[in-house]
Coordinates of C-alpha atoms in Angstrom, one line a residue:
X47 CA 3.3 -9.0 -6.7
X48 CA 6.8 -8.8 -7.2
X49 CA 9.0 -9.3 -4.1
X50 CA 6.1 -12.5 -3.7
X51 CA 6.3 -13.7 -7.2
X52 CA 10.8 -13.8 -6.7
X53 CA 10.3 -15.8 -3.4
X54 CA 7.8 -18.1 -5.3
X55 CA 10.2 -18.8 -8.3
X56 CA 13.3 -19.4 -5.9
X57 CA 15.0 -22.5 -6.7
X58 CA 17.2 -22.0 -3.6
X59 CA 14.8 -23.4 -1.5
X60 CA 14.7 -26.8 -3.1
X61 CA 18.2 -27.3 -3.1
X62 CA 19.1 -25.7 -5.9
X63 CA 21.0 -22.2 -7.5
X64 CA 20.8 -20.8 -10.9
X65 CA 23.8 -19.0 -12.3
X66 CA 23.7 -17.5 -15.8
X67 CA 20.7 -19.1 -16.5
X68 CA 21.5 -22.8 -15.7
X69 CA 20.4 -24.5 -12.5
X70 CA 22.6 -26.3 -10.7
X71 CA 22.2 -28.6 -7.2
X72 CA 23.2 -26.4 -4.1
X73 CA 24.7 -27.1 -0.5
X74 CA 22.1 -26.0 0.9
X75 CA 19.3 -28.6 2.2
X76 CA 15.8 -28.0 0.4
X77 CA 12.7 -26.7 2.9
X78 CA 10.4 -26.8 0.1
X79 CA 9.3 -30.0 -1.4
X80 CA 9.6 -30.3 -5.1
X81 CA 6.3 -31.5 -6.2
X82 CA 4.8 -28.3 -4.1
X83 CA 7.1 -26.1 -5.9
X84 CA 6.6 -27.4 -9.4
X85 CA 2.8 -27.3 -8.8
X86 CA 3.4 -23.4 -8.0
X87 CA 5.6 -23.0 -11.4
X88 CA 2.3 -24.7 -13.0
X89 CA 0.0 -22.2 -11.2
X90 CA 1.8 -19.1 -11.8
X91 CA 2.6 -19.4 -15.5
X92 CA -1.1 -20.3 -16.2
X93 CA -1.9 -16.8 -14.4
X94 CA 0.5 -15.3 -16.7
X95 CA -0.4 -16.6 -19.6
X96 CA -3.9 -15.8 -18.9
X97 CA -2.9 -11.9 -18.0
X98 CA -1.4 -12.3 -20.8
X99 CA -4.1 -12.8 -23.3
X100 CA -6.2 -10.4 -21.2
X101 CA -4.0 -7.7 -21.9
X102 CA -3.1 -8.1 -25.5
X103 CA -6.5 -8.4 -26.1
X104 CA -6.7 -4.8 -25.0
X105 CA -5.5 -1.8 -26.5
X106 CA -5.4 -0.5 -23.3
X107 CA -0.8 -0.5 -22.8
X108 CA -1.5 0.7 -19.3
X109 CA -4.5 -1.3 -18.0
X110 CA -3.5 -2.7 -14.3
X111 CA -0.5 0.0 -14.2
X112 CA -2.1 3.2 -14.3
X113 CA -3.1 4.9 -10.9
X114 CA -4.6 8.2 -9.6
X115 CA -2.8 10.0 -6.8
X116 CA -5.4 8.7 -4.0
X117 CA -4.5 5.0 -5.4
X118 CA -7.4 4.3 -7.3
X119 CA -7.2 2.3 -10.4
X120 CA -7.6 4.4 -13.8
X121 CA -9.3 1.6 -15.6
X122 CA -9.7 1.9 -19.9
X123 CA -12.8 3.0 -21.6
X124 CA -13.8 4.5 -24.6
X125 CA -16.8 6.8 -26.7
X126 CA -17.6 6.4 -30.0
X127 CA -18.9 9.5 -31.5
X128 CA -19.5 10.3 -35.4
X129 CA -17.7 7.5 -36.5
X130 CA -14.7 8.1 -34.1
X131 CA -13.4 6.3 -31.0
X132 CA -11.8 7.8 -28.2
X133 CA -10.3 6.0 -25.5
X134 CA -9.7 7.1 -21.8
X135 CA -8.4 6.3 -18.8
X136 CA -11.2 6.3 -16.0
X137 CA -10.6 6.8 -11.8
X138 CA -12.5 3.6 -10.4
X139 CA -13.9 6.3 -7.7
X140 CA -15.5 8.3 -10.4
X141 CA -17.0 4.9 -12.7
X142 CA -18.6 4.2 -8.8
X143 CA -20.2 7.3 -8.8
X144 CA -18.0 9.3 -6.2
X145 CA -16.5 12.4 -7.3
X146 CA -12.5 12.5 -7.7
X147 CA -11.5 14.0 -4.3
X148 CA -9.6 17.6 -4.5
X149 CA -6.5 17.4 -6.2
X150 CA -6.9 14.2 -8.0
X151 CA -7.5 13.6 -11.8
X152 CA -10.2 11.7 -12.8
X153 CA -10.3 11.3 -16.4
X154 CA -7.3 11.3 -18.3
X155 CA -6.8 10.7 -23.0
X156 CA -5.4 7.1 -23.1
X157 CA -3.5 7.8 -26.0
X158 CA -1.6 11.0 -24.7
X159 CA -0.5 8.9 -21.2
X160 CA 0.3 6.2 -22.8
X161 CA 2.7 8.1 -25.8
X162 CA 4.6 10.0 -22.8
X163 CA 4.7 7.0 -20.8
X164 CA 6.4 5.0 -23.5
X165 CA 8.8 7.8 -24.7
X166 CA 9.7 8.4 -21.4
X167 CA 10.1 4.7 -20.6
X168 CA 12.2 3.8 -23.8
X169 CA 14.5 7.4 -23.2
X170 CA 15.6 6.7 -19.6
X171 CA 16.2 2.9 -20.8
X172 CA 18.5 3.5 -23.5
X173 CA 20.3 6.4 -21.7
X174 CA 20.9 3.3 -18.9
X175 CA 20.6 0.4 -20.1
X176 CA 24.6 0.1 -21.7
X177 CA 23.2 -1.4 -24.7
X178 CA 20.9 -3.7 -23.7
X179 CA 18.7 -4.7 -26.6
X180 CA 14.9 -3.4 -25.8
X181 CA 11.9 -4.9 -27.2
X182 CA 10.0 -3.7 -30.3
X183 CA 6.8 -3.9 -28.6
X184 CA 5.8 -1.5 -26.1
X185 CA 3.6 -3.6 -24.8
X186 CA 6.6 -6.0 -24.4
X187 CA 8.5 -3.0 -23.0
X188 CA 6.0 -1.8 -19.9
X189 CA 6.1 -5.7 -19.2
X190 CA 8.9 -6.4 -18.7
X191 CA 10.1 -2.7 -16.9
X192 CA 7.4 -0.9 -16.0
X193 CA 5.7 -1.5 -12.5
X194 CA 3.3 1.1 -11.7
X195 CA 2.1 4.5 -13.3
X196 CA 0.7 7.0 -10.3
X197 CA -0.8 10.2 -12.4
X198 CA -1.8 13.8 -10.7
X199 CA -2.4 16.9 -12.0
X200 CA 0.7 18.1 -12.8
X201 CA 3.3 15.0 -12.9
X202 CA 3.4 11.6 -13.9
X203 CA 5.6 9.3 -11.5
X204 CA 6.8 5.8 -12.9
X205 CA 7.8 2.9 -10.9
X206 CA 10.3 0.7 -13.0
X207 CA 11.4 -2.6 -12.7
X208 CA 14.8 -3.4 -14.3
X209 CA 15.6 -6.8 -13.6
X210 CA 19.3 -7.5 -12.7
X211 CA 21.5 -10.7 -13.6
X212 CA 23.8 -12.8 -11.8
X213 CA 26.1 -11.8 -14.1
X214 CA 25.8 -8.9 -14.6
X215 CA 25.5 -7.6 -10.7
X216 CA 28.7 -7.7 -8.7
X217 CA 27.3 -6.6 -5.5
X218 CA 25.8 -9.6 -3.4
X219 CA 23.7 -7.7 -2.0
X220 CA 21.8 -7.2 -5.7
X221 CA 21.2 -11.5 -6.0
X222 CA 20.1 -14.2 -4.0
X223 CA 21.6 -17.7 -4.6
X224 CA 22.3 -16.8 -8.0
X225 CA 18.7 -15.7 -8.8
X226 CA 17.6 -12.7 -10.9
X227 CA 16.3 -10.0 -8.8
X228 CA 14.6 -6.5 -9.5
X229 CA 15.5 -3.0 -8.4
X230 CA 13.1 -0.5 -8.3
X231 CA 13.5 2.9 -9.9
X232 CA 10.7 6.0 -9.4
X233 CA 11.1 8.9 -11.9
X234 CA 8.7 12.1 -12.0
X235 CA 7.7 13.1 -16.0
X236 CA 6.0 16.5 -15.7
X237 CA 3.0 16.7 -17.6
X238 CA -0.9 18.8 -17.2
X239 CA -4.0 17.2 -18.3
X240 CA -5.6 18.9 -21.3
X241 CA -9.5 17.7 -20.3
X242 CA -10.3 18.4 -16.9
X243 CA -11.2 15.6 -14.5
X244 CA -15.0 16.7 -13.8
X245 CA -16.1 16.2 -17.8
X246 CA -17.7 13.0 -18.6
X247 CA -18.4 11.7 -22.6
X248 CA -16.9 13.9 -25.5
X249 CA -15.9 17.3 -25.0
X250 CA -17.0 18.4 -28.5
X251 CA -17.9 16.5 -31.6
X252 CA -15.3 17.4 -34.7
X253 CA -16.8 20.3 -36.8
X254 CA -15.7 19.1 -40.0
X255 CA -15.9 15.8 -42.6
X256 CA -11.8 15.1 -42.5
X257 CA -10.5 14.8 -39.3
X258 CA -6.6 14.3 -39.1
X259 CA -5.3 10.9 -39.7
X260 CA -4.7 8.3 -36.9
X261 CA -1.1 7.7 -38.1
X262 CA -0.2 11.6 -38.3
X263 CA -2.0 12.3 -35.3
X264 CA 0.0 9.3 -33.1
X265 CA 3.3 10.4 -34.7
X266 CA 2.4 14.4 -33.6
X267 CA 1.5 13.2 -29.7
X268 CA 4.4 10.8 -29.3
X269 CA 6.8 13.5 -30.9
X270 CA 4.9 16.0 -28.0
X271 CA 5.9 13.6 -25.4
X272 CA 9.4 13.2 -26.0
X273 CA 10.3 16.7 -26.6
X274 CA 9.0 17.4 -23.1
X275 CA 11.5 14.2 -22.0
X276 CA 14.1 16.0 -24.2
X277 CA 13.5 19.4 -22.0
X278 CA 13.2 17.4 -18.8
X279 CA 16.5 15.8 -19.1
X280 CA 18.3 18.9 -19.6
X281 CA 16.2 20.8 -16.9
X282 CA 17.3 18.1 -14.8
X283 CA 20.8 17.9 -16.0
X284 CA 20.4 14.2 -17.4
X285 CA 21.5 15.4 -21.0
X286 CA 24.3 18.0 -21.4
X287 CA 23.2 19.6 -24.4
X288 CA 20.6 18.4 -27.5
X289 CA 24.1 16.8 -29.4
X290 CA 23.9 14.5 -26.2
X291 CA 20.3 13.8 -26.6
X292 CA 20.8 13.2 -30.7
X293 CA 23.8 10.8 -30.1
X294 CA 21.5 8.7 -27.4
X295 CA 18.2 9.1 -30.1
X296 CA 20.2 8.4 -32.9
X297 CA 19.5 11.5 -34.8
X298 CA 21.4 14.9 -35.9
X299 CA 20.9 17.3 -33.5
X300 CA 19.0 19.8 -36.4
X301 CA 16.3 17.2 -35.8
X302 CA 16.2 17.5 -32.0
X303 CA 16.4 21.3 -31.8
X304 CA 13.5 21.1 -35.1
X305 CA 11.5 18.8 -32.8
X306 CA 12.2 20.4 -29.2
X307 CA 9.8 23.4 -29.2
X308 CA 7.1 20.8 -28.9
X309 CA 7.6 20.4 -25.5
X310 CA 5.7 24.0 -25.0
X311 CA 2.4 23.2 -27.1
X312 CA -0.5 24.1 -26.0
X313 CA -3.0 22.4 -24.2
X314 CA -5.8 23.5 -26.1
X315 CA -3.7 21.6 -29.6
X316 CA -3.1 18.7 -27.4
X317 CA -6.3 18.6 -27.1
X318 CA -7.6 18.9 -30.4
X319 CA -4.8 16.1 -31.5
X320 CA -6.6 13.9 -29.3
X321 CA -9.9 14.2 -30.1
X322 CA -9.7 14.6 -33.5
X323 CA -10.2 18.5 -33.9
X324 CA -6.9 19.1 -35.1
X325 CA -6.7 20.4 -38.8
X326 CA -6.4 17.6 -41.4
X327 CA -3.3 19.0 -42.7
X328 CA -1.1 19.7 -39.6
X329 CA 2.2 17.9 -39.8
X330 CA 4.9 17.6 -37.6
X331 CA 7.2 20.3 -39.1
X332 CA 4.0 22.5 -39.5
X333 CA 3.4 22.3 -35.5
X334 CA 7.0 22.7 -34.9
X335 CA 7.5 25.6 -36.7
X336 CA 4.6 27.1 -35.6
X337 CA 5.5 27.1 -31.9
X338 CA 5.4 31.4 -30.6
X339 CA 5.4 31.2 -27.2
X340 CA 2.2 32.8 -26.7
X341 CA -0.1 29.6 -26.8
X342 CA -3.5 31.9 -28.1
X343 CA -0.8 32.8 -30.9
X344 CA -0.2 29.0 -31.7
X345 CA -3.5 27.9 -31.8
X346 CA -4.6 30.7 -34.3
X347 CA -1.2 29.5 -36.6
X348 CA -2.1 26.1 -36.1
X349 CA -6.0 26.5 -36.5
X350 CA -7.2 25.3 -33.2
X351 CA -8.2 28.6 -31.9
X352 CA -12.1 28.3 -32.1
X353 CA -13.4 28.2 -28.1
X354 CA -13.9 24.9 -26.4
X355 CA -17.5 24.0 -25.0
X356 CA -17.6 22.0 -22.1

């Protein structure tokens, strides 16, 4: 709710204006009285809070954001299975029982999404942001800048937020009375499921005792999501070359061009990343190094070429 939530908050219409931060009494009369709008302030920051603690309670980064293409909520579950968890993202139409319509996904990994989401959300920032200081915390990030997540088959778009200040927006037309206000930017992120949307449970249970480590396997997908950002942006001409991209990552462009063939993994490793298939002793410079672009030759390098079983 936020074009309702900025109304709500508006001081102008008791009277008042806020410029760079402070409030200060305005010429305008006030239409609102002040007890209604401090009971209102009361109301909406117990919601908050509340969402809040519902969401950090979660390890769910997208839950509430992330939606199919026929605007049904994906909401987060998870399977345990020899030991293991693994979360997903779930259409509401399939967890009622209907099949995903044609063209729709209704499954999706939660911790794939939510790595390219992030990447993607913390790239375009930075690039944009003319050094503005972003949070730690991605769950602070998708907060405070993320709106909405809409996934299909073969794209992810994001809705972002980026809220603009008085001072810092020149056109009148970006504030009102001195207020904050948000503008809303959509962006496309290509990206293919690796499980398809008709599978329920576990695709397969790991074959052997030692699967790959959480903490390697996390650092492998997120390093997968933003080499395909990486390949976006210059597809899309919004990085000149990968010396940009290691200036605005903070890198040396060996790194970047080490790190860039991930984009063109295969589906079949991605998938074996996320459930827990993937050899114990891939690395990230093993994968990257590894990368033919013949994905049946990658998966025999990497290991991950035994066939899948739905």
């Amino acid at each position: 709710m936020g074009a309702l939530a900025h109304l709500l908050k508006n001081r102008f219409y008791i009277g008042e204006v806020v410029y760079r931060g402070e409030v200060h009494g305005g010429e305008q009369a006030p239409i609102v009285d002040r007890a209604l709008f401090a009971a209102v302030q009361a109301k909406l920051a117990a919601q908050a809070r509340a969402r809040r603690c519902r969401l950090r309670g979660s390890p769910a980064l997208l839950s509430g954001r992330l939606f199919d293409n026929r605007g049904n909520r994906m909401s987060p579950t998870h399977a345990n299975k020899g030991g293991a968890r693994y979360r997903y993202y779930v259409s509401q139409a399939v967890l009622q029982n209907k099949p995903p319509p044609s063209g729709s996904v209704g499954r999706v990994p939660a911790a794939e999404i939510e790595a390219l989401v992030v990447a993607t959300l913390r790239s375009h920032l930075s690039a944009s942001s003319a050094g503005e200081q972003l949070p730690d915390n991605d769950r602070d990030l998708l907060e405070r800048h993320l709106e909405r997540v809409t996934l299909t088959p073969n794209h992810l778009e994001l809705r972002l937020r980026q809220i603009i200040e008085p001072a810092q927006a020149h056109d009148p037309a970006n504030t009102s009375a001195g207020c904050p206000t948000a503008s809303v930017t959509t962006m496309a992120v290509p990206w293919t499921s690796p499980v398809p949307a008709a599978v329920k449970g576990i695709i397969h249970v790991p074959p052997h005792n030692t699967p790959i480590k959480a903490s390697r396997r996390e650092a492998l997908l997120i390093a997968i999501a933003k080499a395909r950002q990486w390949i976006d942006d210059l597809a899309h001409g919004r990085a000149a070359s990968f010396a940009v991209i290691a200036r605005r990552e903070g890198k040396v462009e060996r790194h970047i061009r080490l790190l860039a063939p991930l984009a063109f993994v295969s589906p079949r490793i991605v998938s074996a990343l996320l459930d827990g298939t993937a050899p114990a002793d891939l690395t990230l410079t093993k994968l990257a190094r590894a990368l033919p672009y013949c994905w049946a030759e990658q998966e025999r390098r990497v290991g991950t070429s035994a066939p899948f079983h739905g």
